[in-house]
mmCIF file of C-alpha atoms and ligand atoms in Angstrom:
data_model
loop_
_atom_site.group_PDB
_atom_site.id
_atom_site.type_symbol
_atom_site.label_atom_id
_atom_site.label_comp_id
_atom_site.label_asym_id
_atom_site.label_seq_id
_atom_site.Cartn_x
_atom_site.Cartn_y
_atom_site.Cartn_z
ATOM 1 C CA MET J 1 -8.732 -90.581 171.386
ATOM 2 C CA THR J 2 -10.943 -88.319 173.504
ATOM 3 C CA LYS J 3 -13.798 -88.950 171.079
ATOM 4 C CA LYS J 4 -13.213 -92.690 171.190
ATOM 5 C CA ILE J 5 -13.178 -92.688 174.991
ATOM 6 C CA PHE J 6 -16.378 -90.664 175.016
ATOM 7 C CA ILE J 7 -18.009 -93.135 172.637
ATOM 8 C CA GLY J 8 -16.813 -96.009 174.865
ATOM 9 C CA LEU J 9 -18.380 -94.262 177.841
ATOM 10 C CA GLY J 10 -21.689 -93.592 176.077
ATOM 11 C CA LEU J 11 -21.956 -97.097 174.654
ATOM 12 C CA GLY J 12 -21.009 -98.537 178.036
ATOM 13 C CA ALA J 13 -23.785 -96.607 179.761
ATOM 14 C CA LEU J 14 -26.292 -97.673 177.113
ATOM 15 C CA THR J 15 -25.269 -101.327 177.250
ATOM 16 C CA GLY J 16 -25.381 -101.283 181.046
ATOM 17 C CA LEU J 17 -28.856 -99.776 181.045
ATOM 18 C CA ILE J 18 -30.178 -102.284 178.518
ATOM 19 C CA LEU J 19 -28.693 -105.129 180.534
ATOM 20 C CA HIS J 20 -30.172 -103.804 183.746
ATOM 21 C CA GLN J 21 -33.630 -103.058 182.376
ATOM 22 C CA TRP J 22 -34.264 -106.061 180.187
ATOM 23 C CA LEU J 23 -31.635 -108.668 179.540
ATOM 24 C CA LEU J 24 -30.690 -109.585 183.096
ATOM 25 C CA ASN J 25 -34.314 -110.278 184.000
ATOM 26 C CA LEU J 26 -35.088 -112.218 180.844
ATOM 27 C CA PHE J 27 -31.853 -114.182 180.699
ATOM 28 C CA PRO J 28 -30.228 -114.516 184.119
ATOM 29 C CA ALA J 29 -27.343 -116.437 182.543
ATOM 30 C CA VAL J 30 -26.270 -113.159 180.917
ATOM 31 C CA GLN J 31 -25.382 -111.933 184.399
ATOM 32 C CA GLY J 32 -22.733 -114.595 184.879
ATOM 33 C CA PHE J 33 -21.345 -114.590 181.369
ATOM 34 C CA LEU J 34 -21.463 -110.947 180.412
ATOM 35 C CA VAL J 35 -21.486 -108.894 183.610
ATOM 36 C CA GLU J 36 -19.446 -111.030 185.998
ATOM 37 C CA GLY J 37 -17.443 -112.436 183.107
ATOM 38 C CA ILE J 38 -16.503 -110.236 180.183
ATOM 39 C CA LEU J 39 -17.328 -106.772 181.566
ATOM 40 C CA SER J 40 -15.940 -107.449 184.993
ATOM 41 C CA VAL J 41 -12.699 -108.981 183.725
ATOM 42 C CA GLY J 42 -12.215 -106.304 181.052
ATOM 43 C CA GLY J 43 -12.841 -103.471 183.503
ATOM 44 C CA GLU J 44 -10.679 -104.974 186.219
ATOM 45 C CA ILE J 45 -7.740 -105.552 183.874
ATOM 46 C CA PHE J 46 -7.961 -101.964 182.616
ATOM 47 C CA LEU J 47 -8.100 -100.621 186.163
ATOM 48 C CA ARG J 48 -5.115 -102.733 187.141
ATOM 49 C CA LEU J 49 -3.141 -101.456 184.162
ATOM 50 C CA LEU J 50 -3.800 -97.897 185.297
ATOM 51 C CA GLN J 51 -2.927 -98.699 188.899
ATOM 52 C CA MET J 52 0.219 -100.488 187.727
ATOM 53 C CA LEU J 53 1.464 -97.168 186.361
ATOM 54 C CA VAL J 54 0.729 -94.966 189.356
ATOM 55 C CA VAL J 55 3.707 -95.690 191.616
ATOM 56 C CA PRO J 56 6.444 -95.841 188.956
ATOM 57 C CA VAL J 57 5.105 -92.783 187.133
ATOM 58 C CA VAL J 58 4.807 -90.650 190.270
ATOM 59 C CA PHE J 59 8.204 -91.738 191.575
ATOM 60 C CA VAL J 60 10.213 -91.337 188.383
ATOM 61 C CA SER J 61 8.506 -88.202 187.177
ATOM 62 C CA LEU J 62 8.744 -86.457 190.543
ATOM 63 C CA VAL J 63 12.422 -87.340 190.984
ATOM 64 C CA CYS J 64 13.051 -85.936 187.492
ATOM 65 C CA GLY J 65 11.000 -82.853 188.246
ATOM 66 C CA VAL J 66 12.777 -82.022 191.507
ATOM 67 C CA ALA J 67 16.267 -82.968 190.366
ATOM 68 C CA GLY J 68 15.872 -80.901 187.216
ATOM 69 C CA LEU J 69 14.490 -77.909 189.095
ATOM 70 C CA GLY J 70 17.875 -76.317 189.611
ATOM 71 C CA ASP J 71 16.711 -74.216 192.517
ATOM 72 C CA ILE J 72 15.232 -76.025 195.508
ATOM 73 C CA LYS J 73 13.661 -72.783 196.766
ATOM 74 C CA LYS J 74 11.398 -72.897 193.754
ATOM 75 C CA LEU J 75 9.904 -76.119 195.072
ATOM 76 C CA GLY J 76 8.767 -74.337 198.224
ATOM 77 C CA ARG J 77 7.162 -71.595 196.159
ATOM 78 C CA VAL J 78 5.409 -74.032 193.815
ATOM 79 C CA GLY J 79 4.274 -76.140 196.779
ATOM 80 C CA GLY J 80 3.031 -73.106 198.712
ATOM 81 C CA ARG J 81 1.063 -71.745 195.750
ATOM 82 C CA ALA J 82 -0.404 -75.152 194.940
ATOM 83 C CA VAL J 83 -1.464 -75.959 198.504
ATOM 84 C CA GLY J 84 -2.914 -72.445 198.924
ATOM 85 C CA LEU J 85 -5.016 -72.876 195.787
ATOM 86 C CA PHE J 86 -6.009 -76.417 196.762
ATOM 87 C CA ILE J 87 -7.328 -75.259 200.122
ATOM 88 C CA GLY J 88 -8.924 -72.088 198.730
ATOM 89 C CA THR J 89 -10.856 -73.941 196.019
ATOM 90 C CA THR J 90 -11.957 -76.620 198.483
ATOM 91 C CA LEU J 91 -13.315 -74.025 200.923
ATOM 92 C CA VAL J 92 -15.281 -72.470 198.066
ATOM 93 C CA ALA J 93 -16.485 -75.935 197.014
ATOM 94 C CA VAL J 94 -17.979 -76.814 200.416
ATOM 95 C CA THR J 95 -19.561 -73.388 200.633
ATOM 96 C CA ILE J 96 -21.244 -73.903 197.248
ATOM 97 C CA GLY J 97 -22.452 -77.330 198.414
ATOM 98 C CA LEU J 98 -23.908 -75.830 201.583
ATOM 99 C CA ILE J 99 -25.609 -72.920 199.824
ATOM 100 C CA MET J 100 -27.182 -75.247 197.252
ATOM 101 C CA ALA J 101 -28.377 -77.615 199.956
ATOM 102 C CA TRP J 102 -29.913 -74.787 201.987
ATOM 103 C CA LEU J 103 -31.621 -73.370 198.908
ATOM 104 C CA ILE J 104 -32.920 -76.660 197.494
ATOM 105 C CA ARG J 105 -33.558 -78.302 200.889
ATOM 106 C CA PRO J 106 -33.252 -81.902 199.627
ATOM 107 C CA GLY J 107 -33.952 -83.462 203.022
ATOM 108 C CA ASP J 108 -37.304 -81.788 203.674
ATOM 109 C CA GLY J 109 -40.154 -84.257 203.437
ATOM 110 C CA PHE J 110 -37.808 -87.228 202.989
ATOM 111 C CA LYS J 111 -39.331 -90.302 204.657
ATOM 112 C CA LEU J 112 -36.909 -92.520 206.506
ATOM 113 C CA GLN J 113 -38.203 -95.993 205.641
ATOM 114 C CA THR J 114 -35.709 -98.460 206.965
ATOM 115 C CA GLN J 115 -33.218 -98.061 209.712
ATOM 116 C CA SER J 116 -29.935 -97.512 207.924
ATOM 117 C CA SER J 117 -26.779 -99.163 209.071
ATOM 118 C CA PHE J 118 -23.397 -97.538 208.867
ATOM 119 C CA THR J 119 -20.523 -98.023 211.251
ATOM 120 C CA PRO J 120 -17.823 -95.402 211.053
ATOM 121 C CA GLN J 121 -14.169 -96.316 210.979
ATOM 122 C CA GLN J 122 -11.714 -94.647 213.260
ATOM 123 C CA ALA J 123 -9.954 -91.902 211.290
ATOM 124 C CA PRO J 124 -6.221 -91.488 212.033
ATOM 125 C CA SER J 125 -5.334 -88.401 214.052
ATOM 126 C CA LEU J 126 -3.693 -85.398 212.417
ATOM 127 C CA ILE J 127 -0.399 -86.050 214.212
ATOM 128 C CA GLU J 128 -0.401 -89.671 213.109
ATOM 129 C CA THR J 129 -1.055 -88.589 209.518
ATOM 130 C CA ILE J 130 1.813 -86.087 209.581
ATOM 131 C CA VAL J 131 4.271 -88.580 211.075
ATOM 132 C CA GLN J 132 3.240 -91.286 208.614
ATOM 133 C CA MET J 133 3.995 -89.003 205.689
ATOM 134 C CA PHE J 134 7.649 -89.750 206.381
ATOM 135 C CA PRO J 135 8.295 -93.299 205.206
ATOM 136 C CA ARG J 136 10.264 -95.573 207.500
ATOM 137 C CA ASN J 137 10.755 -97.840 204.536
ATOM 138 C CA PRO J 138 10.187 -96.485 201.015
ATOM 139 C CA ILE J 139 9.724 -99.986 199.594
ATOM 140 C CA GLU J 140 6.833 -100.527 201.990
ATOM 141 C CA ALA J 141 5.274 -97.233 200.853
ATOM 142 C CA PHE J 142 5.725 -98.268 197.206
ATOM 143 C CA ALA J 143 4.234 -101.691 197.854
ATOM 144 C CA GLN J 144 1.177 -100.145 199.463
ATOM 145 C CA ALA J 145 0.955 -97.321 196.916
ATOM 146 C CA ASP J 146 0.889 -94.937 199.849
ATOM 147 C CA MET J 147 0.995 -91.609 198.038
ATOM 148 C CA LEU J 148 2.191 -89.043 200.584
ATOM 149 C CA PRO J 149 5.240 -91.061 201.727
ATOM 150 C CA ILE J 150 6.088 -91.805 198.079
ATOM 151 C CA ILE J 151 5.875 -88.099 197.239
ATOM 152 C CA LEU J 152 8.088 -87.216 200.194
ATOM 153 C CA PHE J 153 10.716 -89.837 199.405
ATOM 154 C CA SER J 154 10.800 -88.757 195.753
ATOM 155 C CA LEU J 155 11.217 -85.116 196.790
ATOM 156 C CA PHE J 156 14.178 -85.979 199.032
ATOM 157 C CA LEU J 157 15.785 -88.237 196.450
ATOM 158 C CA GLY J 158 15.338 -85.637 193.700
ATOM 159 C CA ALA J 159 16.857 -82.952 195.905
ATOM 160 C CA ALA J 160 19.817 -85.225 196.787
ATOM 161 C CA ILE J 161 20.395 -86.008 193.108
ATOM 162 C CA SER J 162 20.490 -82.317 192.248
ATOM 163 C CA LEU J 163 23.107 -81.771 194.980
ATOM 164 C CA SER J 164 25.315 -84.691 193.944
ATOM 165 C CA GLY J 165 27.395 -83.241 191.110
ATOM 166 C CA LYS J 166 28.558 -85.697 188.440
ATOM 167 C CA SER J 167 26.922 -88.781 190.003
ATOM 168 C CA GLY J 168 23.700 -86.825 190.245
ATOM 169 C CA GLU J 169 23.870 -85.861 186.573
ATOM 170 C CA ARG J 170 24.358 -89.469 185.498
ATOM 171 C CA ILE J 171 21.436 -90.688 187.588
ATOM 172 C CA LEU J 172 19.222 -87.821 186.441
ATOM 173 C CA SER J 173 19.811 -88.722 182.816
ATOM 174 C CA LEU J 174 18.799 -92.301 183.643
ATOM 175 C CA PHE J 175 15.633 -91.070 185.345
ATOM 176 C CA SER J 176 14.860 -88.775 182.399
ATOM 177 C CA ASP J 177 15.089 -91.703 179.994
ATOM 178 C CA LEU J 178 12.950 -93.806 182.306
ATOM 179 C CA ASN J 179 10.408 -91.006 182.455
ATOM 180 C CA GLU J 180 10.170 -90.890 178.659
ATOM 181 C CA ILE J 181 9.669 -94.645 178.567
ATOM 182 C CA LEU J 182 7.000 -94.574 181.258
ATOM 183 C CA MET J 183 5.125 -91.835 179.404
ATOM 184 C CA LYS J 184 5.153 -94.116 176.352
ATOM 185 C CA LEU J 185 3.734 -96.847 178.558
ATOM 186 C CA VAL J 186 0.982 -94.466 179.679
ATOM 187 C CA ASP J 187 0.198 -93.866 175.990
ATOM 188 C CA ILE J 188 -0.007 -97.600 175.402
ATOM 189 C CA VAL J 189 -2.430 -98.066 178.290
ATOM 190 C CA ILE J 190 -4.475 -95.064 177.130
ATOM 191 C CA SER J 191 -4.862 -96.742 173.760
ATOM 192 C CA PHE J 192 -6.913 -99.488 175.453
ATOM 193 C CA SER J 193 -9.081 -96.983 177.240
ATOM 194 C CA PRO J 194 -12.167 -96.912 174.978
ATOM 195 C CA ILE J 195 -12.658 -100.634 175.674
ATOM 196 C CA GLY J 196 -11.663 -100.350 179.334
ATOM 197 C CA VAL J 197 -13.992 -97.431 179.961
ATOM 198 C CA PHE J 198 -16.790 -99.271 178.140
ATOM 199 C CA CYS J 199 -16.417 -102.326 180.390
ATOM 200 C CA LEU J 200 -16.227 -100.310 183.639
ATOM 201 C CA ILE J 201 -19.246 -98.161 182.859
ATOM 202 C CA ALA J 202 -21.360 -100.973 181.427
ATOM 203 C CA LYS J 203 -20.781 -103.004 184.581
ATOM 204 C CA VAL J 204 -21.745 -100.172 186.937
ATOM 205 C CA PHE J 205 -24.869 -99.318 184.957
ATOM 206 C CA SER J 206 -25.933 -102.938 184.656
ATOM 207 C CA GLN J 207 -25.686 -103.431 188.400
ATOM 208 C CA GLN J 208 -27.132 -100.113 189.504
ATOM 209 C CA GLY J 209 -30.153 -98.926 187.608
ATOM 210 C CA PHE J 210 -31.364 -95.359 187.901
ATOM 211 C CA GLU J 211 -34.273 -96.456 190.088
ATOM 212 C CA VAL J 212 -32.004 -96.218 193.163
ATOM 213 C CA ILE J 213 -31.808 -92.506 192.511
ATOM 214 C CA VAL J 214 -35.562 -91.874 192.620
ATOM 215 C CA PRO J 215 -36.099 -91.806 196.403
ATOM 216 C CA LEU J 216 -32.934 -89.752 196.862
ATOM 217 C CA GLY J 217 -33.398 -87.731 193.682
ATOM 218 C CA LYS J 218 -33.358 -84.329 195.340
ATOM 219 C CA TYR J 219 -30.128 -85.065 197.207
ATOM 220 C CA PHE J 220 -28.570 -86.622 194.117
ATOM 221 C CA PHE J 221 -29.340 -83.682 191.856
ATOM 222 C CA THR J 222 -28.349 -81.107 194.452
ATOM 223 C CA VAL J 223 -24.858 -82.658 194.605
ATOM 224 C CA LEU J 224 -24.696 -82.899 190.824
ATOM 225 C CA PHE J 225 -25.841 -79.314 190.420
ATOM 226 C CA ALA J 226 -23.271 -78.022 192.914
ATOM 227 C CA LEU J 227 -20.557 -80.039 191.154
ATOM 228 C CA CYS J 228 -21.533 -78.467 187.825
ATOM 229 C CA ILE J 229 -21.469 -74.955 189.277
ATOM 230 C CA HIS J 230 -18.050 -75.484 190.798
ATOM 231 C CA PHE J 231 -16.741 -77.006 187.603
ATOM 232 C CA ALA J 232 -18.179 -74.391 185.253
ATOM 233 C CA PHE J 233 -17.745 -71.201 187.273
ATOM 234 C CA VAL J 234 -15.099 -71.630 189.947
ATOM 235 C CA TYR J 235 -12.536 -73.398 187.758
ATOM 236 C CA SER J 236 -13.138 -71.011 184.871
ATOM 237 C CA ALA J 237 -12.707 -68.074 187.253
ATOM 238 C CA VAL J 238 -9.494 -69.506 188.717
ATOM 239 C CA LEU J 239 -8.047 -70.117 185.244
ATOM 240 C CA LYS J 240 -9.050 -66.654 184.035
ATOM 241 C CA LEU J 241 -8.341 -64.565 187.118
ATOM 242 C CA PHE J 242 -5.167 -66.223 188.386
ATOM 243 C CA GLY J 243 -3.709 -67.299 185.073
ATOM 244 C CA GLY J 244 -5.426 -65.301 182.327
ATOM 245 C CA LEU J 245 -6.032 -68.696 180.682
ATOM 246 C CA SER J 246 -8.892 -69.841 178.488
ATOM 247 C CA PRO J 247 -11.206 -72.355 180.227
ATOM 248 C CA LEU J 248 -12.337 -73.668 176.837
ATOM 249 C CA SER J 249 -8.849 -74.670 175.728
ATOM 250 C CA PHE J 250 -8.441 -76.347 179.093
ATOM 251 C CA ILE J 251 -11.595 -78.397 178.769
ATOM 252 C CA LYS J 252 -10.879 -79.381 175.195
ATOM 253 C CA LYS J 253 -7.611 -80.989 176.245
ATOM 254 C CA PHE J 254 -8.537 -82.222 179.689
ATOM 255 C CA SER J 255 -11.955 -83.780 179.115
ATOM 256 C CA ARG J 256 -10.483 -87.208 178.415
ATOM 257 C CA VAL J 257 -8.953 -87.278 181.890
ATOM 258 C CA MET J 258 -12.377 -86.504 183.315
ATOM 259 C CA PHE J 259 -13.781 -89.530 181.478
ATOM 260 C CA PHE J 260 -11.068 -91.673 183.046
ATOM 261 C CA ALA J 261 -11.837 -90.316 186.497
ATOM 262 C CA PHE J 262 -15.558 -90.798 185.941
ATOM 263 C CA SER J 263 -15.225 -94.405 184.897
ATOM 264 C CA THR J 264 -12.646 -95.434 187.508
ATOM 265 C CA SER J 265 -13.943 -93.322 190.458
ATOM 266 C CA SER J 266 -10.335 -93.009 191.501
ATOM 267 C CA SER J 267 -8.142 -89.906 191.494
ATOM 268 C CA ASN J 268 -5.154 -92.147 192.186
ATOM 269 C CA ALA J 269 -5.681 -94.401 189.209
ATOM 270 C CA THR J 270 -6.095 -91.306 187.045
ATOM 271 C CA ILE J 271 -2.714 -89.759 188.008
ATOM 272 C CA PRO J 272 -0.698 -91.176 185.069
ATOM 273 C CA VAL J 273 -3.213 -90.030 182.454
ATOM 274 C CA SER J 274 -3.656 -86.664 184.132
ATOM 275 C CA LEU J 275 0.100 -86.129 184.350
ATOM 276 C CA GLU J 276 0.599 -87.029 180.726
ATOM 277 C CA THR J 277 -2.204 -84.758 179.547
ATOM 278 C CA VAL J 278 -1.152 -81.796 181.661
ATOM 279 C CA GLU J 279 2.457 -82.062 180.488
ATOM 280 C CA LYS J 280 2.026 -83.040 176.882
ATOM 281 C CA LYS J 281 -1.183 -81.196 175.989
ATOM 282 C CA LEU J 282 -1.562 -78.282 178.388
ATOM 283 C CA GLY J 283 2.076 -77.231 178.407
ATOM 284 C CA VAL J 284 2.804 -77.532 182.138
ATOM 285 C CA PRO J 285 6.492 -78.397 182.658
ATOM 286 C CA ASN J 286 7.413 -81.695 184.303
ATOM 287 C CA SER J 287 9.008 -79.891 187.261
ATOM 288 C CA ILE J 288 5.595 -78.489 188.250
ATOM 289 C CA ALA J 289 3.163 -81.155 187.009
ATOM 290 C CA SER J 290 5.052 -84.052 188.598
ATOM 291 C CA PHE J 291 4.621 -82.424 192.000
ATOM 292 C CA VAL J 292 1.218 -80.746 191.784
ATOM 293 C CA ILE J 293 -0.759 -83.572 190.120
ATOM 294 C CA PRO J 294 0.078 -86.447 192.523
ATOM 295 C CA LEU J 295 -0.187 -84.137 195.532
ATOM 296 C CA GLY J 296 -3.533 -82.839 194.286
ATOM 297 C CA ALA J 297 -4.813 -86.365 193.625
ATOM 298 C CA THR J 298 -4.022 -87.147 197.257
ATOM 299 C CA ILE J 299 -5.181 -84.039 199.105
ATOM 300 C CA ASN J 300 -7.275 -81.870 196.777
ATOM 301 C CA MET J 301 -10.844 -83.171 196.532
ATOM 302 C CA ASP J 302 -13.254 -80.369 195.714
ATOM 303 C CA GLY J 303 -15.953 -82.710 194.423
ATOM 304 C CA THR J 304 -15.762 -84.799 197.568
ATOM 305 C CA ALA J 305 -16.003 -81.677 199.722
ATOM 306 C CA ILE J 306 -19.125 -80.591 197.827
ATOM 307 C CA MET J 307 -20.776 -83.969 198.432
ATOM 308 C CA GLN J 308 -19.842 -83.778 202.109
ATOM 309 C CA GLY J 309 -21.365 -80.303 202.456
ATOM 310 C CA VAL J 310 -24.627 -81.283 200.767
ATOM 311 C CA ALA J 311 -24.814 -84.624 202.610
ATOM 312 C CA THR J 312 -24.433 -82.925 205.988
ATOM 313 C CA VAL J 313 -27.287 -80.509 205.372
ATOM 314 C CA PHE J 314 -29.408 -83.282 203.821
ATOM 315 C CA VAL J 315 -29.043 -85.617 206.786
ATOM 316 C CA ALA J 316 -29.609 -82.741 209.230
ATOM 317 C CA GLN J 317 -32.866 -81.957 207.417
ATOM 318 C CA VAL J 318 -33.928 -85.622 207.369
ATOM 319 C CA TYR J 319 -33.389 -85.968 211.123
ATOM 320 C CA GLY J 320 -34.820 -82.524 211.794
ATOM 321 C CA VAL J 321 -31.598 -81.316 213.420
ATOM 322 C CA PRO J 322 -31.219 -77.549 213.023
ATOM 323 C CA LEU J 323 -27.715 -76.396 212.076
ATOM 324 C CA THR J 324 -26.742 -72.983 213.391
ATOM 325 C CA PHE J 325 -24.682 -70.491 211.399
ATOM 326 C CA TYR J 326 -21.681 -71.374 213.545
ATOM 327 C CA GLN J 327 -22.183 -75.081 212.812
ATOM 328 C CA ASN J 328 -22.240 -74.334 209.091
ATOM 329 C CA ILE J 329 -18.849 -72.673 209.446
ATOM 330 C CA VAL J 330 -17.639 -75.770 211.328
ATOM 331 C CA VAL J 331 -18.917 -77.888 208.413
ATOM 332 C CA ILE J 332 -16.940 -75.767 205.929
ATOM 333 C CA PHE J 333 -13.699 -76.342 207.795
ATOM 334 C CA THR J 334 -14.207 -79.977 208.784
ATOM 335 C CA ALA J 335 -15.398 -80.979 205.316
ATOM 336 C CA THR J 336 -12.288 -79.317 203.901
ATOM 337 C CA LEU J 337 -10.147 -81.357 206.297
ATOM 338 C CA ALA J 338 -12.155 -84.518 205.653
ATOM 339 C CA SER J 339 -11.711 -84.128 201.905
ATOM 340 C CA ILE J 340 -7.965 -83.605 202.364
ATOM 341 C CA GLY J 341 -7.890 -86.837 204.355
ATOM 342 C CA THR J 342 -9.895 -88.713 201.711
ATOM 343 C CA ALA J 343 -7.764 -91.161 199.757
ATOM 344 C CA GLY J 344 -8.128 -91.013 195.981
ATOM 345 C CA VAL J 345 -9.877 -94.355 195.712
ATOM 346 C CA PRO J 346 -13.574 -95.193 195.281
ATOM 347 C CA GLY J 347 -15.989 -94.474 198.096
ATOM 348 C CA VAL J 348 -13.643 -93.078 200.730
ATOM 349 C CA GLY J 349 -15.285 -89.655 200.681
ATOM 350 C CA LEU J 350 -18.367 -91.198 202.219
ATOM 351 C CA ILE J 351 -16.368 -92.848 204.989
ATOM 352 C CA MET J 352 -14.631 -89.580 205.829
ATOM 353 C CA LEU J 353 -18.010 -87.895 206.067
ATOM 354 C CA ALA J 354 -18.327 -89.464 209.520
ATOM 355 C CA MET J 355 -15.736 -86.945 210.718
ATOM 356 C CA VAL J 356 -17.965 -84.026 209.680
ATOM 357 C CA PHE J 357 -21.075 -85.575 211.225
ATOM 358 C CA GLN J 358 -19.319 -86.131 214.522
ATOM 359 C CA GLN J 359 -18.214 -82.503 214.643
ATOM 360 C CA VAL J 360 -21.756 -81.181 214.326
ATOM 361 C CA GLY J 361 -23.449 -83.937 216.337
ATOM 362 C CA LEU J 362 -25.323 -85.662 213.522
ATOM 363 C CA PRO J 363 -26.012 -89.419 213.757
ATOM 364 C CA VAL J 364 -23.331 -91.231 211.781
ATOM 365 C CA GLU J 365 -25.892 -93.860 210.691
ATOM 366 C CA GLY J 366 -27.297 -91.063 208.503
ATOM 367 C CA ILE J 367 -24.508 -91.866 206.065
ATOM 368 C CA GLY J 368 -26.258 -95.184 205.384
ATOM 369 C CA ILE J 369 -29.190 -93.299 203.819
ATOM 370 C CA ILE J 370 -27.131 -91.833 201.013
ATOM 371 C CA MET J 371 -24.978 -94.901 200.376
ATOM 372 C CA ALA J 372 -27.360 -96.226 197.716
ATOM 373 C CA VAL J 373 -26.643 -93.372 195.301
ATOM 374 C CA ASP J 374 -23.032 -92.849 196.162
ATOM 375 C CA ARG J 375 -21.635 -94.956 193.327
ATOM 376 C CA PHE J 376 -22.863 -92.534 190.662
ATOM 377 C CA LEU J 377 -21.969 -89.487 192.716
ATOM 378 C CA ASP J 378 -18.497 -90.877 193.385
ATOM 379 C CA MET J 379 -17.897 -91.081 189.639
ATOM 380 C CA SER J 380 -19.016 -87.503 189.108
ATOM 381 C CA ARG J 381 -17.139 -85.995 192.049
ATOM 382 C CA THR J 382 -13.923 -87.804 191.103
ATOM 383 C CA ALA J 383 -14.087 -86.109 187.692
ATOM 384 C CA VAL J 384 -14.300 -82.749 189.490
ATOM 385 C CA ASN J 385 -11.529 -83.726 191.921
ATOM 386 C CA VAL J 386 -8.991 -84.391 189.170
ATOM 387 C CA THR J 387 -9.997 -81.268 187.254
ATOM 388 C CA GLY J 388 -9.162 -79.141 190.287
ATOM 389 C CA ASP J 389 -5.636 -80.568 190.389
ATOM 390 C CA ALA J 390 -4.985 -79.793 186.728
ATOM 391 C CA VAL J 391 -6.435 -76.271 186.991
ATOM 392 C CA VAL J 392 -4.061 -75.538 189.864
ATOM 393 C CA ALA J 393 -1.110 -77.055 187.954
ATOM 394 C CA CYS J 394 -1.799 -74.744 184.985
ATOM 395 C CA VAL J 395 -2.225 -71.649 187.141
ATOM 396 C CA VAL J 396 0.928 -72.346 189.156
ATOM 397 C CA ALA J 397 2.913 -72.963 185.959
ATOM 398 C CA LYS J 398 1.634 -69.664 184.599
ATOM 399 C CA ALA J 399 2.584 -67.832 187.800
ATOM 400 C CA GLU J 400 6.072 -69.338 187.549
ATOM 401 C CA ARG J 401 6.203 -68.150 183.919
ATOM 402 C CA GLN J 402 6.771 -71.709 182.802
ATOM 403 C CA LEU J 403 3.543 -72.544 181.051
ATOM 404 C CA ASP J 404 3.945 -73.281 177.366
ATOM 405 C CA GLU J 405 0.999 -71.153 176.281
ATOM 406 C CA GLY J 406 1.335 -72.129 172.640
ATOM 407 C CA GLN J 407 0.740 -75.750 173.624
ATOM 408 C CA TYR J 408 -2.036 -74.792 176.053
ATOM 409 C CA THR J 409 -4.087 -72.973 173.435
ATOM 410 C CA ASN J 410 -3.337 -75.097 170.372
HETATM 411 N N1 LIG O 1 -13.350 -91.446 194.659
HETATM 412 C C1 LIG O 1 -12.872 -90.151 195.040
HETATM 413 C C2 LIG O 1 -11.539 -89.893 194.364
HETATM 414 O O1 LIG O 1 -10.818 -90.812 194.083
HETATM 415 C C3 LIG O 1 -12.763 -90.000 196.532
HETATM 416 C C4 LIG O 1 -14.132 -90.014 197.160
HETATM 417 O O2 LIG O 1 -14.748 -88.947 197.199
HETATM 418 O O3 LIG O 1 -14.594 -91.067 197.569
HETATM 419 O O4 LIG O 1 -11.203 -88.769 194.126
#
């Protein structure tokens, strides 16, 4: 399946490029029929199928995970380890982004041609965010696919089930069966993925040719380079040092999830596939994966943090604003917070960047300059974002002595 998805991705990119370069100019009708019609509909249906799974899969699998945990204290330990690793890797990610941007200096010599327009949205305050994690009405949270309140409700319900004796056991067995069925459903949706991925990628590439990258090439490749370094070195080091695990086995199994993330640009939409892969192929038990993966998809965004670090230095260089050492430290911490606050849906990382700019006194309109290339970067950073979640899930499972290493390496 991984091979098929990869082929779908490659063919999609090729088709999109051909459409963009030649066919759309020669035959404008192709635009309506193929791009807005077939590709758009195919991609949208696939995306909706993935999104359809997110809430039920997270809810059922997390309730199962917590209720089956046996010891609630373990949840605190797993949560503490996971959040610690999430924050640690994100801090490293922004630092890599900053170092790359200072070394490559993508903003030097960049000519601002048009006045860019970007109006920031008001970000919710920290207190508001914390309070809103507790759902007043779980159905409302489900309806809006609001991840943190769903996670919290599922944790409470799972804990209550585990404390409810016989009734709890009956309900847990129902949830376990439901979980099995939902995982089957994930498999069914995955079986459509080569076509879905093809449609999504072909549409993006047909609408956005590579020429948008040229004027912002240095910025674009600096972000991409930093993403590659984080992916290749930091994740390998975390797997090896904290878990004694082979990065190669990880990549072999997990690459298909990265293709999903790349083509959907959404950590949220990727949760079901990521959860299934981490549990069924990398040997992480449901009690850990069901908690770490959705939480990571919501708060752990290393790729986004890298983009935010590079973008800050880039825009500072374009506007000729010097950033002091102290301001760089501020960027590391605010970009970490901004990435935590970024929702796992397309393009939000760029919106949250306003928070970092405001902290260091950069003009928020600067974000408008990099918007043109953000679609491609969003795809790439989302692939890194979801990888970080799975790396942490494996390492935490190993630390809890619950990783099925036979499954991980096979
Ligand atoms: N699209 C990213 C994700 O879903 C978030 C972002 O950086 O915009 O992980």
